Structures are given as C-alpha cells and as structure tokens.
Amino acid sequence: MKLSIIIPTLNEEATISEVIRRVESVNLGSIKKEIIVVDDDSSDRTGLIVKQLSKKHKNVILISRKSQLKGKSKAIQEGLTHCTGDIIIIQDADLEYDPDDYGRLIAPIVNGAASVVYGSRFIERKWPKNMAWGNFLANKSLSFLTNALYQSRITDEATGYKVFSSDVLRSITLTSVKFDFCPEVTAKILKKGIKIQEVPISYVGRNKQQGKKINIKDGIMAFWTLIKYHFVD
Ligand SMILES: Nc1nc2c(ncn2[C@@H]2O[C@H](COP(=O)(O)OP(=O)(O)OP(=O)(O)O)[C@@H](O)[C@H]2O)c(=O)[nH]1
Ligand SMILES: [Mg+2]
C-alpha cells in the first residue's frame, strides 16, 4: 500500500524543508510514501529548496506551476494527476498540522472502515491552540452549516488534514481554485452518500505575519460554496 502526500506551496521557504523532514520521518510500517509538492511559482526559495531535496530523495517530487491560475485547490488537482498512491492526504506546508498524526488519520482507510477521514482540531480541545477568534467562529459555523445542509455530524469541516482513498477523490470533479477546495470536496463527498470519519489531531495555528494566506473573502467563499453545492451538482 502507498500513501501519496500532496503539499501545495506558495512562499513557504521558512517551513517547507522541516515539513518534508517530518513527513519523511513518520513510520507507517509497510506503507510506502510519496511526497508531491505542488509549488505555484513561489517568489521565495520554496521551489529551489524542494528541487534540491527531490534530487537527494527519490520519493519527493516537485511540480512547478508557472503562469497558471494560482490556488491551493488548483495545486491539489494538479498533484492528483501525479499521485500513484492508494491513499491521498493533503498536507499544508506550514507547521500547523503534525505529520505524527498520519497513523491515526489513515487507520480507518487501511482497516476498510472508511474511505474519507478528516482530522478534527475540535475533538481533543475546545479551542485549538493559537486559533484566532475569527477563524474559530468561521470553523465552527462552517461545520454547523455542513451538518445542517448535508445531514452529517462533523466537527471540523475546514480542517487541512483531509484523507481520501484515491478512488474516491478521483471520482469527484473539482472546479474550485483556492481555499474552496475544502467546502467543495466536503459537499460533493457527502452528497454522494459517503461518510466522513473524523479522528482527533493536534494543531498549532499560525497568523498572517507567519504566512497564513487564507482571509475573510476565502471564508465567505467557503460558506457560499457549501450552499451552492446543496442546490447544484
Ligand atoms: N500551490 C499553492 N499553494 C497555496 C496557495 N495558497 C496557499 N497555498 C498553500 O496552502 C496551504 C494552506 O495555506 P495557509 O495559508 O496555511 O492557509 P490555512 O489558513 O492554514 O488554510 P487551510 O488550508 O484552510 O487550512 C499552505 O501550504 C500554502 O502554502 C496557492 O495559491 N498555490
Ligand atoms: Mg496553514
């Protein structure tokens, strides 16, 4: 069995090598790992750092997107065309999420108990570490709206840690560009009647100064996307 890790990156020179190091050092027993970094023509050294790493490490692949529509979702969609794993996990290039959680994130898929797993920041903590109140409110409201529209019972719709069996993710047509990957994939999975299994994860938030790119417009877009796919396919 193989796990494909898609890392979308835009100007993450401060953290990308540490994230890759942490991903590589996770021991998943017999499960192999391939790391696919999809960089959107970062203006810092992100692309260079990953290029150098990919020369030394065979399982690290760099996809450089140039003069194309930039966005986290576009990067994931492109990464998907290069994945060869049975399981796919989305890994942000900052250190908000901890690859040490991979074991529990993939377990339900490996055991055949689920085909989609979300890592929830709200199971072990009421208020995830360093999460700004605006993000807290948005996260809570997005999960509430998801459950109301799609009859689910999830606690963290907008989590960065989303894990899929490869077949399931490939069966979904994605049209989002930026951070609307999350609500689009959630809506389309739930509409297909596929259950989202949640497991607890650890999380330490970062702020704008540390490189967080998501903003209020992306938040509004996320609500709109959840509502839109309730009505259209
Ligand atoms: N390739 C690519 N990656 C991006 C782009 N925008 C953001 N990313 C990456 O997407 C990941 C998440 O971005 P963050 O700014 O940390 O956003 P966040 O608030 O943690 O948002 P979530 O993804 O919802 O957890 C990081 O690895 C970013 O580098 C983009 O335009 N292109
Ligand atoms: Mg982040």
PDB file of C-alpha atoms and ligand atoms in Angstrom:
ATOM      1  CA  MET A   1       0.000   0.000   0.000  1.00  0.00           C
ATOM      2  CA  LYS A   2       1.173   3.526  -0.737  1.00  0.00           C
ATOM      3  CA  LEU A   3       0.309   6.923   0.768  1.00  0.00           C
ATOM      4  CA  SER A   4       0.547   9.968  -1.515  1.00  0.00           C
ATOM      5  CA  ILE A   5       1.121  13.227   0.304  1.00  0.00           C
ATOM      6  CA  ILE A   6       0.167  16.330  -1.695  1.00  0.00           C
ATOM      7  CA  ILE A   7       1.774  19.521  -0.371  1.00  0.00           C
ATOM      8  CA  PRO A   8       0.502  22.728  -2.019  1.00  0.00           C
ATOM      9  CA  THR A   9       3.031  25.521  -1.500  1.00  0.00           C
ATOM     10  CA  LEU A  10       3.181  29.240  -2.033  1.00  0.00           C
ATOM     11  CA  ASN A  11       6.089  31.087  -0.427  1.00  0.00           C
ATOM     12  CA  GLU A  12       6.794  28.642   2.391  1.00  0.00           C
ATOM     13  CA  GLU A  13      10.618  28.776   2.479  1.00  0.00           C
ATOM     14  CA  ALA A  14      10.641  29.055   6.281  1.00  0.00           C
ATOM     15  CA  THR A  15       8.913  25.733   6.882  1.00  0.00           C
ATOM     16  CA  ILE A  16       8.897  23.536   3.768  1.00  0.00           C
ATOM     17  CA  SER A  17      12.086  21.560   4.465  1.00  0.00           C
ATOM     18  CA  GLU A  18      11.047  20.895   8.074  1.00  0.00           C
ATOM     19  CA  VAL A  19       7.584  19.767   6.918  1.00  0.00           C
ATOM     20  CA  ILE A  20       9.135  17.359   4.408  1.00  0.00           C
ATOM     21  CA  ARG A  21      11.586  16.101   7.053  1.00  0.00           C
ATOM     22  CA  ARG A  22       8.710  15.434   9.447  1.00  0.00           C
ATOM     23  CA  VAL A  23       6.645  13.696   6.767  1.00  0.00           C
ATOM     24  CA  GLU A  24       9.593  11.504   5.823  1.00  0.00           C
ATOM     25  CA  SER A  25      10.335  10.547   9.411  1.00  0.00           C
ATOM     26  CA  VAL A  26       6.818   9.236  10.096  1.00  0.00           C
ATOM     27  CA  ASN A  27       6.961   5.452  10.372  1.00  0.00           C
ATOM     28  CA  LEU A  28       3.947   3.812   8.749  1.00  0.00           C
ATOM     29  CA  GLY A  29       5.317   0.269   8.731  1.00  0.00           C
ATOM     30  CA  SER A  30       4.913  -1.383   5.337  1.00  0.00           C
ATOM     31  CA  ILE A  31       3.044   1.575   3.838  1.00  0.00           C
ATOM     32  CA  LYS A  32       5.232   3.467   1.354  1.00  0.00           C
ATOM     33  CA  LYS A  33       5.121   7.251   0.995  1.00  0.00           C
ATOM     34  CA  GLU A  34       5.412   9.565  -1.998  1.00  0.00           C
ATOM     35  CA  ILE A  35       5.601  13.304  -1.402  1.00  0.00           C
ATOM     36  CA  ILE A  36       4.274  15.531  -4.161  1.00  0.00           C
ATOM     37  CA  VAL A  37       4.987  19.224  -3.654  1.00  0.00           C
ATOM     38  CA  VAL A  38       2.981  21.475  -5.974  1.00  0.00           C
ATOM     39  CA  ASP A  39       4.506  24.931  -5.988  1.00  0.00           C
ATOM     40  CA  ASP A  40       2.737  27.913  -7.548  1.00  0.00           C
ATOM     41  CA  ASP A  41       5.812  29.768  -8.748  1.00  0.00           C
ATOM     42  CA  SER A  42       6.769  30.979  -5.261  1.00  0.00           C
ATOM     43  CA  SER A  43       8.734  34.213  -5.292  1.00  0.00           C
ATOM     44  CA  ASP A  44      10.901  33.000  -2.396  1.00  0.00           C
ATOM     45  CA  ARG A  45      13.220  29.940  -2.264  1.00  0.00           C
ATOM     46  CA  THR A  46      10.472  27.319  -1.785  1.00  0.00           C
ATOM     47  CA  GLY A  47      10.842  25.847  -5.296  1.00  0.00           C
ATOM     48  CA  LEU A  48      14.631  25.799  -5.067  1.00  0.00           C
ATOM     49  CA  ILE A  49      14.633  24.097  -1.671  1.00  0.00           C
ATOM     50  CA  VAL A  50      12.251  21.378  -2.856  1.00  0.00           C
ATOM     51  CA  LYS A  51      14.149  20.909  -6.127  1.00  0.00           C
ATOM     52  CA  GLN A  52      17.330  20.264  -4.183  1.00  0.00           C
ATOM     53  CA  LEU A  53      15.566  17.868  -1.799  1.00  0.00           C
ATOM     54  CA  SER A  54      13.993  15.972  -4.695  1.00  0.00           C
ATOM     55  CA  LYS A  55      17.464  15.268  -6.113  1.00  0.00           C
ATOM     56  CA  LYS A  56      18.510  13.524  -2.900  1.00  0.00           C
ATOM     57  CA  HIS A  57      15.199  11.908  -2.016  1.00  0.00           C
ATOM     58  CA  LYS A  58      13.597   9.782  -4.721  1.00  0.00           C
ATOM     59  CA  ASN A  59      10.154   9.869  -3.129  1.00  0.00           C
ATOM     60  CA  VAL A  60       9.999  13.693  -3.176  1.00  0.00           C
ATOM     61  CA  ILE A  61       8.551  15.052  -6.424  1.00  0.00           C
ATOM     62  CA  LEU A  62       8.343  18.753  -7.291  1.00  0.00           C
ATOM     63  CA  ILE A  63       5.620  20.005  -9.609  1.00  0.00           C
ATOM     64  CA  SER A  64       6.266  23.639 -10.591  1.00  0.00           C
ATOM     65  CA  ARG A  65       3.212  25.503 -11.802  1.00  0.00           C
ATOM     66  CA  LYS A  66       4.085  28.544 -13.880  1.00  0.00           C
ATOM     67  CA  SER A  67       1.810  31.168 -15.488  1.00  0.00           C
ATOM     68  CA  GLN A  68      -1.262  29.237 -14.499  1.00  0.00           C
ATOM     69  CA  LEU A  69      -4.202  30.152 -12.318  1.00  0.00           C
ATOM     70  CA  LYS A  70      -2.773  30.078  -8.775  1.00  0.00           C
ATOM     71  CA  GLY A  71      -4.571  28.474  -5.872  1.00  0.00           C
ATOM     72  CA  LYS A  72      -4.477  25.729  -3.262  1.00  0.00           C
ATOM     73  CA  SER A  73      -7.245  23.766  -4.990  1.00  0.00           C
ATOM     74  CA  LYS A  74      -5.670  24.044  -8.439  1.00  0.00           C
ATOM     75  CA  ALA A  75      -2.393  22.815  -6.948  1.00  0.00           C
ATOM     76  CA  ILE A  76      -4.127  19.834  -5.336  1.00  0.00           C
ATOM     77  CA  GLN A  77      -5.869  18.972  -8.617  1.00  0.00           C
ATOM     78  CA  GLU A  78      -2.552  19.050 -10.434  1.00  0.00           C
ATOM     79  CA  GLY A  79      -0.891  16.993  -7.682  1.00  0.00           C
ATOM     80  CA  LEU A  80      -3.620  14.404  -8.053  1.00  0.00           C
ATOM     81  CA  THR A  81      -2.652  13.770 -11.676  1.00  0.00           C
ATOM     82  CA  HIS A  82       0.830  12.740 -10.458  1.00  0.00           C
ATOM     83  CA  CYS A  83      -0.210  10.590  -7.468  1.00  0.00           C
ATOM     84  CA  THR A  84       0.232   6.836  -7.583  1.00  0.00           C
ATOM     85  CA  GLY A  85      -0.829   6.017  -4.016  1.00  0.00           C
ATOM     86  CA  ASP A  86      -3.900   4.160  -2.747  1.00  0.00           C
ATOM     87  CA  ILE A  87      -4.464   6.797  -0.072  1.00  0.00           C
ATOM     88  CA  ILE A  88      -4.100  10.552  -0.522  1.00  0.00           C
ATOM     89  CA  ILE A  89      -3.536  13.102   2.223  1.00  0.00           C
ATOM     90  CA  ILE A  90      -3.414  16.865   1.862  1.00  0.00           C
ATOM     91  CA  GLN A  91      -0.519  18.334   3.840  1.00  0.00           C
ATOM     92  CA  ASP A  92      -0.124  22.085   4.305  1.00  0.00           C
ATOM     93  CA  ALA A  93       3.434  23.362   4.012  1.00  0.00           C
ATOM     94  CA  ASP A  94       3.363  25.186   7.326  1.00  0.00           C
ATOM     95  CA  LEU A  95       3.696  23.572  10.729  1.00  0.00           C
ATOM     96  CA  GLU A  96       0.081  23.996  11.864  1.00  0.00           C
ATOM     97  CA  TYR A  97      -0.594  20.300  11.365  1.00  0.00           C
ATOM     98  CA  ASP A  98       1.600  17.469  12.655  1.00  0.00           C
ATOM     99  CA  PRO A  99       2.547  14.526  10.379  1.00  0.00           C
ATOM    100  CA  ASP A 100       2.846  12.386  13.527  1.00  0.00           C
ATOM    101  CA  ASP A 101      -0.946  12.179  13.246  1.00  0.00           C
ATOM    102  CA  TYR A 102      -0.736  10.216   9.946  1.00  0.00           C
ATOM    103  CA  GLY A 103      -1.064   6.851  11.700  1.00  0.00           C
ATOM    104  CA  ARG A 104      -4.455   7.622  13.154  1.00  0.00           C
ATOM    105  CA  LEU A 105      -5.574   9.531  10.072  1.00  0.00           C
ATOM    106  CA  ILE A 106      -5.037   6.663   7.660  1.00  0.00           C
ATOM    107  CA  ALA A 107      -6.027   3.819  10.019  1.00  0.00           C
ATOM    108  CA  PRO A 108      -9.774   3.867   9.166  1.00  0.00           C
ATOM    109  CA  ILE A 109      -8.961   3.659   5.423  1.00  0.00           C
ATOM    110  CA  VAL A 110      -6.314   0.957   5.886  1.00  0.00           C
ATOM    111  CA  ASN A 111      -8.774  -1.064   8.002  1.00  0.00           C
ATOM    112  CA  GLY A 112     -11.527  -0.626   5.442  1.00  0.00           C
ATOM    113  CA  ALA A 113     -13.748   1.189   7.950  1.00  0.00           C
ATOM    114  CA  ALA A 114     -13.930   4.427   5.920  1.00  0.00           C
ATOM    115  CA  SER A 115     -12.884   5.928   2.598  1.00  0.00           C
ATOM    116  CA  VAL A 116     -12.687   9.556   3.747  1.00  0.00           C
ATOM    117  CA  VAL A 117     -11.133  10.739   7.025  1.00  0.00           C
ATOM    118  CA  TYR A 118     -10.906  14.289   8.366  1.00  0.00           C
ATOM    119  CA  GLY A 119      -8.577  15.216  11.218  1.00  0.00           C
ATOM    120  CA  SER A 120     -10.589  17.290  13.678  1.00  0.00           C
ATOM    121  CA  ARG A 121      -8.995  20.060  15.717  1.00  0.00           C
ATOM    122  CA  PHE A 122     -12.063  20.240  17.952  1.00  0.00           C
ATOM    123  CA  ILE A 123     -12.256  16.749  19.470  1.00  0.00           C
ATOM    124  CA  GLU A 124      -9.426  16.932  21.996  1.00  0.00           C
ATOM    125  CA  ARG A 125      -9.591  20.691  22.572  1.00  0.00           C
ATOM    126  CA  LYS A 126     -12.488  23.130  22.821  1.00  0.00           C
ATOM    127  CA  TRP A 127     -10.332  25.936  21.400  1.00  0.00           C
ATOM    128  CA  PRO A 128      -7.421  24.759  19.205  1.00  0.00           C
ATOM    129  CA  LYS A 129      -4.042  26.260  20.119  1.00  0.00           C
ATOM    130  CA  ASN A 130      -3.351  29.766  18.684  1.00  0.00           C
ATOM    131  CA  MET A 131      -6.581  29.790  16.670  1.00  0.00           C
ATOM    132  CA  ALA A 132      -7.718  33.403  16.235  1.00  0.00           C
ATOM    133  CA  TRP A 133     -11.314  34.043  17.296  1.00  0.00           C
ATOM    134  CA  GLY A 134     -12.317  34.941  13.724  1.00  0.00           C
ATOM    135  CA  ASN A 135     -11.027  31.613  12.459  1.00  0.00           C
ATOM    136  CA  PHE A 136     -12.642  29.841  15.425  1.00  0.00           C
ATOM    137  CA  LEU A 137     -16.041  31.325  14.604  1.00  0.00           C
ATOM    138  CA  ALA A 138     -15.676  30.596  10.899  1.00  0.00           C
ATOM    139  CA  ASN A 139     -14.606  26.999  11.552  1.00  0.00           C
ATOM    140  CA  LYS A 140     -17.482  26.367  13.954  1.00  0.00           C
ATOM    141  CA  SER A 141     -20.030  27.944  11.598  1.00  0.00           C
ATOM    142  CA  LEU A 142     -18.763  26.032   8.550  1.00  0.00           C
ATOM    143  CA  SER A 143     -19.168  22.712  10.382  1.00  0.00           C
ATOM    144  CA  PHE A 144     -22.622  23.748  11.623  1.00  0.00           C
ATOM    145  CA  LEU A 145     -23.726  24.718   8.101  1.00  0.00           C
ATOM    146  CA  THR A 146     -22.307  21.486   6.634  1.00  0.00           C
ATOM    147  CA  ASN A 147     -24.240  19.393   9.135  1.00  0.00           C
ATOM    148  CA  ALA A 148     -27.452  21.347   8.551  1.00  0.00           C
ATOM    149  CA  LEU A 149     -27.249  21.139   4.747  1.00  0.00           C
ATOM    150  CA  TYR A 150     -25.854  17.647   4.301  1.00  0.00           C
ATOM    151  CA  GLN A 151     -27.178  15.735   7.358  1.00  0.00           C
ATOM    152  CA  SER A 152     -23.660  14.982   8.608  1.00  0.00           C
ATOM    153  CA  ARG A 153     -22.237  15.164  12.130  1.00  0.00           C
ATOM    154  CA  ILE A 154     -18.732  16.512  11.676  1.00  0.00           C
ATOM    155  CA  THR A 155     -16.887  18.882  13.998  1.00  0.00           C
ATOM    156  CA  ASP A 156     -14.223  20.311  11.649  1.00  0.00           C
ATOM    157  CA  GLU A 157     -15.230  20.785   8.017  1.00  0.00           C
ATOM    158  CA  ALA A 158     -12.392  23.219   7.224  1.00  0.00           C
ATOM    159  CA  THR A 159      -9.550  21.103   8.594  1.00  0.00           C
ATOM    160  CA  GLY A 160      -6.401  20.967   6.492  1.00  0.00           C
ATOM    161  CA  TYR A 161      -5.980  17.245   7.198  1.00  0.00           C
ATOM    162  CA  LYS A 162      -8.276  15.545   4.723  1.00  0.00           C
ATOM    163  CA  VAL A 163      -7.530  11.957   3.748  1.00  0.00           C
ATOM    164  CA  PHE A 164      -9.130  10.021   0.911  1.00  0.00           C
ATOM    165  CA  SER A 165      -8.936   6.650  -0.673  1.00  0.00           C
ATOM    166  CA  SER A 166      -7.542   7.517  -4.080  1.00  0.00           C
ATOM    167  CA  ASP A 167     -10.582   6.130  -5.954  1.00  0.00           C
ATOM    168  CA  VAL A 168     -12.992   8.315  -4.012  1.00  0.00           C
ATOM    169  CA  LEU A 169     -11.060  11.556  -4.559  1.00  0.00           C
ATOM    170  CA  ARG A 170     -10.666  10.764  -8.258  1.00  0.00           C
ATOM    171  CA  SER A 171     -14.393  10.132  -8.592  1.00  0.00           C
ATOM    172  CA  ILE A 172     -15.106  13.764  -7.731  1.00  0.00           C
ATOM    173  CA  THR A 173     -14.950  16.558 -10.292  1.00  0.00           C
ATOM    174  CA  LEU A 174     -13.226  19.536  -8.701  1.00  0.00           C
ATOM    175  CA  THR A 175     -13.721  23.021 -10.105  1.00  0.00           C
ATOM    176  CA  SER A 176     -12.541  25.159  -7.166  1.00  0.00           C
ATOM    177  CA  VAL A 177      -9.416  27.322  -7.421  1.00  0.00           C
ATOM    178  CA  LYS A 178      -8.323  28.489  -3.993  1.00  0.00           C
ATOM    179  CA  PHE A 179      -9.323  27.555  -0.464  1.00  0.00           C
ATOM    180  CA  ASP A 180     -12.774  26.494  -1.675  1.00  0.00           C
ATOM    181  CA  PHE A 181     -11.251  23.027  -2.162  1.00  0.00           C
ATOM    182  CA  CYS A 182     -12.429  22.184   1.361  1.00  0.00           C
ATOM    183  CA  PRO A 183     -16.138  23.047   1.063  1.00  0.00           C
ATOM    184  CA  GLU A 184     -16.331  21.694  -2.496  1.00  0.00           C
ATOM    185  CA  VAL A 185     -14.869  18.329  -1.603  1.00  0.00           C
ATOM    186  CA  THR A 186     -16.910  18.089   1.603  1.00  0.00           C
ATOM    187  CA  ALA A 187     -20.176  18.904  -0.165  1.00  0.00           C
ATOM    188  CA  LYS A 188     -19.549  16.525  -3.044  1.00  0.00           C
ATOM    189  CA  ILE A 189     -18.448  13.636  -0.793  1.00  0.00           C
ATOM    190  CA  LEU A 190     -21.484  13.984   1.458  1.00  0.00           C
ATOM    191  CA  LYS A 191     -23.859  14.365  -1.489  1.00  0.00           C
ATOM    192  CA  LYS A 192     -22.589  11.047  -2.813  1.00  0.00           C
ATOM    193  CA  GLY A 193     -23.638   9.496   0.489  1.00  0.00           C
ATOM    194  CA  ILE A 194     -20.034   8.811   1.529  1.00  0.00           C
ATOM    195  CA  LYS A 195     -19.426   9.067   5.276  1.00  0.00           C
ATOM    196  CA  ILE A 196     -16.681  11.340   6.596  1.00  0.00           C
ATOM    197  CA  GLN A 197     -14.940   9.693   9.536  1.00  0.00           C
ATOM    198  CA  GLU A 198     -13.250  12.078  11.961  1.00  0.00           C
ATOM    199  CA  VAL A 199     -10.224  11.423  14.160  1.00  0.00           C
ATOM    200  CA  PRO A 200      -8.644  13.821  16.686  1.00  0.00           C
ATOM    201  CA  ILE A 201      -5.486  15.662  15.617  1.00  0.00           C
ATOM    202  CA  SER A 202      -3.153  18.179  17.194  1.00  0.00           C
ATOM    203  CA  TYR A 203      -2.897  21.709  15.788  1.00  0.00           C
ATOM    204  CA  VAL A 204      -0.982  24.912  16.449  1.00  0.00           C
ATOM    205  CA  GLY A 205      -2.266  27.867  14.422  1.00  0.00           C
ATOM    206  CA  ARG A 206      -0.109  30.457  12.705  1.00  0.00           C
ATOM    207  CA  ASN A 207      -1.020  34.050  11.919  1.00  0.00           C
ATOM    208  CA  LYS A 208      -0.751  36.351   8.872  1.00  0.00           C
ATOM    209  CA  GLN A 209       2.724  37.548   9.898  1.00  0.00           C
ATOM    210  CA  GLN A 210       3.851  33.919   9.936  1.00  0.00           C
ATOM    211  CA  GLY A 211       2.471  33.401   6.422  1.00  0.00           C
ATOM    212  CA  LYS A 212      -1.188  32.403   6.744  1.00  0.00           C
ATOM    213  CA  LYS A 213      -2.828  33.273   3.417  1.00  0.00           C
ATOM    214  CA  ILE A 214      -6.488  32.488   3.981  1.00  0.00           C
ATOM    215  CA  ASN A 215      -8.605  35.627   4.501  1.00  0.00           C
ATOM    216  CA  ILE A 216     -12.167  36.793   5.073  1.00  0.00           C
ATOM    217  CA  LYS A 217     -13.004  36.587   1.354  1.00  0.00           C
ATOM    218  CA  ASP A 218     -11.999  32.920   1.364  1.00  0.00           C
ATOM    219  CA  GLY A 219     -14.234  32.447   4.413  1.00  0.00           C
ATOM    220  CA  ILE A 220     -17.239  33.949   2.644  1.00  0.00           C
ATOM    221  CA  MET A 221     -16.448  31.860  -0.433  1.00  0.00           C
ATOM    222  CA  ALA A 222     -16.427  28.743   1.757  1.00  0.00           C
ATOM    223  CA  PHE A 223     -19.959  29.425   3.068  1.00  0.00           C
ATOM    224  CA  TRP A 224     -21.189  30.205  -0.429  1.00  0.00           C
ATOM    225  CA  THR A 225     -19.637  27.015  -1.830  1.00  0.00           C
ATOM    226  CA  LEU A 226     -21.367  24.842   0.782  1.00  0.00           C
ATOM    227  CA  ILE A 227     -24.704  26.484  -0.011  1.00  0.00           C
ATOM    228  CA  LYS A 228     -24.194  26.331  -3.791  1.00  0.00           C
ATOM    229  CA  TYR A 229     -23.489  22.579  -3.918  1.00  0.00           C
ATOM    230  CA  HIS A 230     -26.543  21.910  -1.805  1.00  0.00           C
ATOM    231  CA  PHE A 231     -28.569  23.069  -4.806  1.00  0.00           C
ATOM    232  CA  VAL A 232     -26.402  22.218  -7.826  1.00  0.00           C
ATOM    233  CA  ASP A 233     -24.212  19.222  -8.655  1.00  0.00           C
TER     234      ASP A 233
HETATM  235  N1  LIG B   1       0.321  25.893  -4.696  1.00  0.00           N
HETATM  236  C1  LIG B   1      -0.333  26.794  -3.933  1.00  0.00           C
HETATM  237  N2  LIG B   1      -0.400  26.619  -2.614  1.00  0.00           N
HETATM  238  C2  LIG B   1      -1.064  27.534  -1.862  1.00  0.00           C
HETATM  239  C3  LIG B   1      -1.681  28.691  -2.426  1.00  0.00           C
HETATM  240  N3  LIG B   1      -2.253  29.401  -1.424  1.00  0.00           N
HETATM  241  C4  LIG B   1      -1.978  28.727  -0.281  1.00  0.00           C
HETATM  242  N4  LIG B   1      -1.266  27.606  -0.544  1.00  0.00           N
HETATM  243  C5  LIG B   1      -0.766  26.606   0.390  1.00  0.00           C
HETATM  244  O1  LIG B   1      -1.876  26.017   1.019  1.00  0.00           O
HETATM  245  C6  LIG B   1      -1.549  25.677   2.356  1.00  0.00           C
HETATM  246  C7  LIG B   1      -2.547  26.329   3.321  1.00  0.00           C
HETATM  247  O2  LIG B   1      -2.379  27.733   3.285  1.00  0.00           O
HETATM  248  P1  LIG B   1      -2.454  28.603   4.623  1.00  0.00           P
HETATM  249  O3  LIG B   1      -2.142  29.987   4.266  1.00  0.00           O
HETATM  250  O4  LIG B   1      -1.641  27.957   5.672  1.00  0.00           O
HETATM  251  O5  LIG B   1      -3.972  28.530   4.924  1.00  0.00           O
HETATM  252  P2  LIG B   1      -4.769  27.998   6.166  1.00  0.00           P
HETATM  253  O6  LIG B   1      -5.418  29.136   6.810  1.00  0.00           O
HETATM  254  O7  LIG B   1      -3.959  27.105   7.008  1.00  0.00           O
HETATM  255  O8  LIG B   1      -5.903  27.292   5.381  1.00  0.00           O
HETATM  256  P3  LIG B   1      -6.422  25.827   5.247  1.00  0.00           P
HETATM  257  O9  LIG B   1      -5.811  25.293   4.001  1.00  0.00           O
HETATM  258  O10 LIG B   1      -7.906  26.003   5.092  1.00  0.00           O
HETATM  259  O11 LIG B   1      -6.027  25.092   6.454  1.00  0.00           O
HETATM  260  C8  LIG B   1      -0.117  26.152   2.577  1.00  0.00           C
HETATM  261  O12 LIG B   1       0.759  25.080   2.364  1.00  0.00           O
HETATM  262  C9  LIG B   1       0.071  27.200   1.496  1.00  0.00           C
HETATM  263  O13 LIG B   1       1.400  27.381   1.098  1.00  0.00           O
HETATM  264  C10 LIG B   1      -1.590  28.851  -3.858  1.00  0.00           C
HETATM  265  O14 LIG B   1      -2.087  29.803  -4.444  1.00  0.00           O
HETATM  266  N5  LIG B   1      -0.917  27.880  -4.542  1.00  0.00           N
HETATM  267 MG    MG B   2      -1.977  26.889   7.291  1.00  0.00          MG
END
